[in-house]
Structures are given as structure tokens and as C-alpha cells.
Amino acid sequence: MGGAPEPDKAEYPVLNFVPKGQQIEKIYQDRLRQFTSGGQYEKQNLRGQFILDTESSTNCIKLEHWPAPNLSRPTFDEAMKGTYSPSEVGVMLGPSWSTHWFRVTMTVPERFKKYPAVEFRWDSNNEGLVWLPDGTPVQGLTGGGERTEWKFPKAWLDGGKHVFYVEVACNGMFGNAPGGDSIQPPDPNRYFKLSTAAIVAPNLEALALYVDFWILTDGAREFPGDGWEKHEALQVGIQIMDAFIAGDQESIRRCRKIAQKIIGPLVDSSRVYDTDKETLVYATGHCHIDSCWLWPFAETKRKVCRSWVTQMNLMDEYPEHRFTCSSAQQYKWLETLYPKAFDRLKEKVRDGKFQYIGGSWVEHDTNLPSGESLTRQFILGQRYFQSRFGKRCSTFWLPDTFGYNAQLPQLCRLSGMSRFMTQKLSWNNINKFPHTTFNWIALDGSQVICHMPPSETYTAGAHFGDVKRSITQHKSLDNDKTSLLVFGHGDGGGGPTAEMLEKLRRCRGISDTVGVLPRVKMGNSVDDFFARLEEKIAKGSDLATWYGELYFELHRGTYTTQVNNKKSNREAENFLRDLEYLATLASVHNRHYKYPKRDIDDLWEIICLCQFHDCLPGSSIEMVYRESDEYYRELFKRGNDLLKEASKALKFGLAPDAKSKAFALNTMPWGRIDVVRTDPEADLGVNCQRVGDAKYAIVSSPGQGLATGMQVRTPVSVTEVDVGIFQMQNDVLTVQIDGGRILSLYDHRADREIIPRGMEGNKLVIFDDKPLYWQAWDVEVYHLETRQEIPKGKVSILEQGPLRAALLVETKISDVSWIKTVISLSPSSCDSGGYLEFRNEIEWNETMKFLKVEFPVDVHNTEASYETQYGIMRRPTHYNTSWDMAKFEVCCHKWADLSENGFGVSILNDCKYGFATVGNVMRLSLIRAPKAPDAHADMGRHTFRYAIYPHNGLSSCTVRTAANFNNPMRMAYTSAENAQNLSRILSSTVSISGSPSIVLDTVKRGEDDEDVSLRDGLPVRSSRSVIIRCYDSMGGRAVGYIETALSVAKIWKTNLLEDDLEEIPFSHTSGSSLGFKAKIVLRPFEVATYRLQLA
Ligand SMILES: [Zn+2]
């Protein structure tokens, strides 16, 4: 080879007389929108090509209409009996919440046979469901242009008449709010226009190009500006627009070919996901259906069917489609109300396409329910899933709940779940939560892998941006770069659309063609995502850790809003504890008594349903609370009947009768001495104090026993010591009250004053309560600056002792609201003699106000303690950092406490959950007055109790006193002879001795016992057992002893689901009064369940 140059391959002209400028990027970017937008260019752009043909004449579509009467929601069979009359497009349907059925007789014209696709379109601008005449629900409709199509059977192109039904619900996806603000109370008179009922041949190629163009031009807008990919995407977009000719189908095909330069050639099928490259983003279809919210529970039952049948259709069309949904309750609704849809769902579950998840009964709140309630969420949920589908869930799924208590990881692990998915903390409006994927660790040290999708939504539109943010907003990239993308219309239901699935195919195509966008994958499951992480951790990868609660820095008003609902929840939880305990005793001591497992499950299902994350927190519309009132009425009615049956089996009555003696029944596992209120005829054989219709007596009982009357040694007194100043006194407390406020509270045991000098306790304060937007949900930090003191009330002596001294305080809150408070003190020999009680009746008619009560106390600590599920949560009393300040309102259960070494003060309550301790002021939140989404939230009459309880430092005394405060002893009536036997049964069946910090929380029968099991697909145990659940309440290693007189074959430590984990050795101690004894050791804040298998 010589040095001669190679001849040019391409001829590069020598001369150029054609000027070409550089593109003005902004103008070309803006031009892109023109291609797909509505408006003046629509007919000449791509949007104008979406439909090839349409037919809506009455010859082809005949409509007949039956409006269901009185806002009823008839079943399909009921609707078939309706009287249908002719109707037409344009008809107005209403009012809000009403149901309309349409019979559609459709004849598809011959000319439609030539089109590759033909569908029926219906848009009544509200939600709907298409039914086949045999009662099979086949397609959900959203309305308002979204999800309006039903792909009817191809055989219907035969030119014949075909009949089907459309059930129309007069509400939108987000209920019936007037105007554009969906959280405003619903308008009862909304009407919806039936705007479309038509046969349509869609232009599939034009629609495919639409998605191609959408996604690749998202790249032109959202790819990083310093890379070539953004510019390339823009050029391809421009080339497509230049190549397009309106009305020319061939030009659409050419355009799609051009698009392949960015999205690749594989986007028309699920094969696009088959490339052998590492996936970063695990996408899963999802439909967040709130079990109630801006619509009633009754509507959700239909939303479930509408949403899920639609998803099953999409699974048939898109082989890669995977759909994840939680909430056993929603599956049960489908199973009960739509059995045909449920049969189809079971097939899809078997195919691995419909993926149940979460393991809980509903997506519940986790701040407010008791520990046992959370346990039941998992027991009911996991047992349902296992019984219907053969397997339990391994991932707890709670994307939309308003904060997460510190024991959840422990409860998850004890329910067979090691993984947790949530998202809500991205709504924090003060601090940014620092992790995406991390180990979340409970009070007892148990951990779960927690993942919060970096796209920061559980209702993603499957946009280019959602996929992109899965990396750009990923906060744990040092540890792992994968993430979940949870997409699909939610809240009101619906789930993914075909368009979303098409978009994700293109996103994947882009990743494999030009790169930059993280590689998204469909076809896996959420469990696949977590399994990979677990495997990585097993191989030594570490995730960052987060200990304790996931406090949500928003929605703090949900600890208080809808006070009646919260009170019913607390009462129902307390009630079920007693019911299960007594039913267990009855079932092991009376062989004629059948443990009412089905009924008890039903009652727990009610409690668990009402703990849904928009119900118990108070963020639903008024209709929902009328429904939940009804649920609770049913619960207490059925529950009291069950309690009567159990007591009958144990040979005692709950109402007085002539032949019986009166006793007080102590179901608490510790001894108590207390004042009880009895009926006037009851004879407890001791001095009583009569006040009006009521009679008080002091009774004493061992743990789990019958309390008998005792004489009062040192009576309690009340006197007016100065004008308007009242003094109440027992042996340990002296209190001075002025106008309802505590001037002085002196503790004689500690010889110290509790109210700081110059301050007053039990001071009612009211705040202006206008959060930034979410009224029922939020109380915002600035409300604290609007504090106003309610003037003092009028005080009179109500009860003079010797068993109760009481003052009546009548306080005017405003012209429309008042509160009456009975302040009472018992003798020091009673447990209740250690605290000052406030029993309140309030008439509340305020607008956007927040009432609280303050107790300044002479105690100093930088941390206060709050009862939480199965333990204690400590939170700052100061505002050092923004994280501390964010906790200006926190959740507590039965007590909150501020203690220093050797002394402290607890505030007890019987139905409240909101609290704040700021410096030395303890402040209990009482009632709010938000006007949206329930215009009448909390208006009217309510009752509640709280108490101030000084003590010598936080100990199990506070835990027990608060439990007693919430569980007043119930009266029992029986003969003296039966009473002895009953006492023996109560005290000897099962108890826990040893460390006082161990709380025996639940006694129940084994779920799978041969005489208890419902035999609904779960294995039966050929034995009988008593389940006891206890926990360490104080946060220290605790040693205790299970004791029982039952003849025990084995004792097992189990998980919450009652799977045996470990056999516990026990001895037969003939010297002991009970007989069997087993030592147990609990970790700090451990929840431990034991199964006593009877011989
Ligand atoms: Zn929700």
C-alpha cells in the first residue's frame, strides 16, 4: 500500500448554497404537543384519526332504563325484576348515590366486520359495570372519557340482536363533591348525563402511534439536557410529525417505523420485556380502593367488582400484566356478592397474575387500633388468604396509612411477613424521610425490609417520569438500586389502563434502545422484588436501619376527628377482650357450651373494617359514619347476646334477680380495689353511697376474680374552703379546684405539689383550626399560636363521700357549646383513689375549632412517654430540631406520661388518642370541628373521661391503672355457692405471675381447635387449646410464669397465627394451688403468644 489517500465513500459537496439554521429548541419542543392535542388542529392531527367508524343509531343500540328506587343498590337478580322503559343518549341520571340499570339491545352493522377491532362505548360520566344476561359482571366503566370501552365478544359481529346490561352508579371515582374540590362534603343532588352509547371501531395503529409519540417525546422533554438522547428524541418526534398525513393510514405505519429509533422494534408485544438485561424498576399494576372515603362502604363493594373484572380483562389482553391488591375484606365482598367474578379471580390467582398481598383484613390505620386489633387484622387477613388461595402473604402492604407504629415490624414477623411496602411518608411536609429501602426495626428489635417506592405514589400513571424518578428520587442507591413502581388509577378504584401497560412497554423499549431511562419490567411480583433483596442481604449486603415509629409529619388531626367513632372502637376492643375471655372459660368448663367462633370472627371483622385508614382516623364523609354507627350497634347487640350466653354457661347473670347475690367481675389479670356503680337493689353487704339512681360500693378482687364489697376505712371528703374554692381530699391527694381548674394538687406520699406555682391544671383551651387543606386530616403547627383559654365554669358540690366526692363544673365554651364536668375523687384505699377523674359531657357546635385540656405539671424531662400498641413510645418534649418539632401532636393510647426520677404524672383517658407534651405542659386533645369531608363532623353531644394520676415514676402501675380506667368492673349476679365455683374458674383457668410488666392481654380459644374450627379450608387440629397472648409493657426483659389448673398436655410458644414455634417445658407442681406452671422469658416489648394444648 502506498501513501495515496482512500477515495471518498460518500461525496461531500464542495459547494453549498442551501442555508440551514440551528433549531430553536423551545419552538420545536412546543410544536410536539400539536400532534396529539385537541383544539383547532385536532381534525388534522393524530387525535383526529383515533376512530375509524362509529354507530349509535337507535336501530343498532336500543336502550331501556330502570331507575332503582330509594337510593338502593339492587343485586343483578333484583335488577332483572325491574320495569324497564325506553331511554336514550342524553338522559340525565341522578340524584347522587342512586343506581340506574340499562338494558342494551345491540345489533352491530355488517360494515364493522372489516375492522380489526370493534367495541362498545358507554359514558354516563359516572361509574358503571357491564353485565352479561346470565349475571356475569364483565367490565368496569369509569366515565368522563376514562375507561369507557367494553370489548364485547367477537361472535356478536354476526348481525343479530345481543342483549346486555349496564349498572350505573351516580357517583364519580371520588364521590359526589360539588365543584372541583373533591374533599368538600358531597352534593346530594348531582345528576349525570349519559353522553355516549355507541359501537366503535378504534384505529389501533393510530392509538399505538399516539403512545409511541407520547413516551418518546417525554424523552425529548425529560431526558437530561447534557446528553445526546434528549436531542435525538426531539428529532425523531419532529420526523414523525413531518411524515404524518391526516387520513393516510400508510403514513401512520411509516411514523411508527420512525418511532422505533427511540423505542425499539419490540413494543407491540410483551416480548419487549424478554431482553436479558438487568431490571431496576419492578412495575406492578395496582388499584388502591379505599374501603370507604368520599363514598360509603356499600359503594366500595361495587368498586371492587368494577375494578377487578377490568383488570382480569387486561390480563387476557396483556400477558405481562400483573396486578396486586390487598385487603382480605375486599376479596370476601367479591366472593359473597359476585361469585362468578370471584371464580375467575381464583383462576387468575392460580396463574400468578392476580397477586393478593398484605396479609391484613383491610389497609388499616396503625396509630389508633389496639395491639390486639392489629393482631386480628393479620389473623383474619392471613387466614382468609390461606383458606381461599392456599398460601399466606409474605409482604405487608400499606401504601396510604397515616403513620406507622413502632411495633409493626414485630407483628409482621409474627404473622409470617418479613417485608413491608408503604409510601405515605413522602407526604411529610416538614422533613424528608431519608431512605427508600431499609431495615425497619420494632421496639423489641424485630425487623422487616421496608421499601417506599421512589416514584412517591401508589397510583402512578405509568408515565415516563414515574420510571425516571424510580432512580432519580431513590434515596438508598448506596445499598441497592432497584425499586417498585406501583401504577394504576386508585382511591376511587379502576386500576391500570391498557394505555398504561402500553406506555411501560415503550419505556422498556427506550431503556434497551437508547438507555438513560432505568430498565422497567412487568411480569414479576412484589414478592419477587423483595425476595431478590432478601437474597442480597443474606449474602452480606446491609441496608440502613430505622428504629421505632415511622411518624407521619401530616394528618395529625386524625388522632382526634370523629370522636364517636373512636370511642366505639375503644369500647369494642375492650368488650371483645372480655367476651373472648369468658367464652373461653365457658367452653373449657361447660361441655354443653359451643365457643361462638363464627360470631366472634364476625365482630372482629366489624372492628377491623372500621379501622380502615379513612374510617377510624375520621377522614370520611358523613354517610360512612352513619354506616359505621350501624356496624357498632350490631357489634354491641350481638356481642351482648353472646356475653349473656357465656355467662349463662358459667352460671351467672348480668342483670340482678331476686335469688342472686351481686358481685363485681374482674376480668383484668391483676387484683383491684375499686368503687363500682351498681343498681340500687344490689346488695354487696357493705356500706354504700347513694346518689340519685346510682349506688356506689367499694369492692376488692384478686386478679381474674369476683370482687366482693369491703368497708371504707378512710372516707373521701369535699368542702368549700374559700368562696368558690373547693377542696377534695383523701389520704394521699389533696386537690383545690377553682372554676373547674386545679389550683393545687398535693401528693402526700411524695410530699410535693404537682401544679407548678402560678399555673392551673385541667384548663380548657381552644384553638383556631384551619389547616392548609386537609381539614379532617390535619392540624397544622400554627394552630398553637391561636390558643385561647375557656373562662372558668360554675362549680357545685355533687357528691359528698364517703365513697366518692364529686364536684359538678358547668362551663360555657361559646354561645353554641358547653361542657359539664364531674370531677371526682375516691378513697385512697381504691385504685381510683390515686387519681382525680374528670367525667365530661359536651355539647359541641363549633366551626374549625380544636378543644384541648392542659395539665402543667412540676416534672421535668426532655422526653415524655405514651402508651402505644404493646408498649411505650417516647417522644421529645422540646423543639430542638425540625424532627422534634414535627411531633407537636402525637398519638397515645390509654395514657401519656411525664416522669422524672422517682416521680411522675400520667394522664389517663377512655377514648382519646391525640396528645402533646411541651416542656412541662401535658395537653390532651378532646374534640375538633372540621367541615370537610363531613360537614357535621363531631357536632352535638359526646361523653368522655380522663384523669390525672401522680405516681412515684413510670411503672406498670400506670399501665394497670389505665387499663382499669378503661375497663370498669361489670356486675355479676349468682348464688353464693355458684360464686365460689365461678371464682375458682376465673382465677385458676389461666394466669401469669412474675414480672408485673407482663400484661396478659388476650385469652381465647385456638383458631383451629377441633371444637372451634369453622372448617373453611384451613387445617383442623385434633385437640383443644387455650391461647394466651401477653407482652412486656415496660421495655425490660421480663420473667413470668404461666399457671393453670387445666389439664395441659403441651405448652407451645406460637406466632400470632398460632403456628407452634417452640415447646415450653412445664412442671406439675402439686403444691401449687393451680397445678401446672411454665416459665416464660420476654424480650423488652416482646409480644408472646402461647398455646396451652389441653390433655
Ligand atoms: Zn387510601
PDB file of C-alpha atoms in Angstrom, residues 271 648 825 912 923 1081:
ATOM      1  CA  ARG A 271     -41.627  -9.677  24.194  1.00  0.00           C
ATOM      2  CA  LYS A 648     -75.169 -18.452  81.487  1.00  0.00           C
ATOM      3  CA  LEU A 825     -62.072  11.508  93.937  1.00  0.00           C
ATOM      4  CA  LYS A 912     -58.906   9.871  73.154  1.00  0.00           C
ATOM      5  CA  ARG A 923     -52.148  18.530  76.735  1.00  0.00           C
ATOM      6  CA  VAL A1081     -38.998 -15.001  79.416  1.00  0.00           C
TER       7      VAL A1081
END
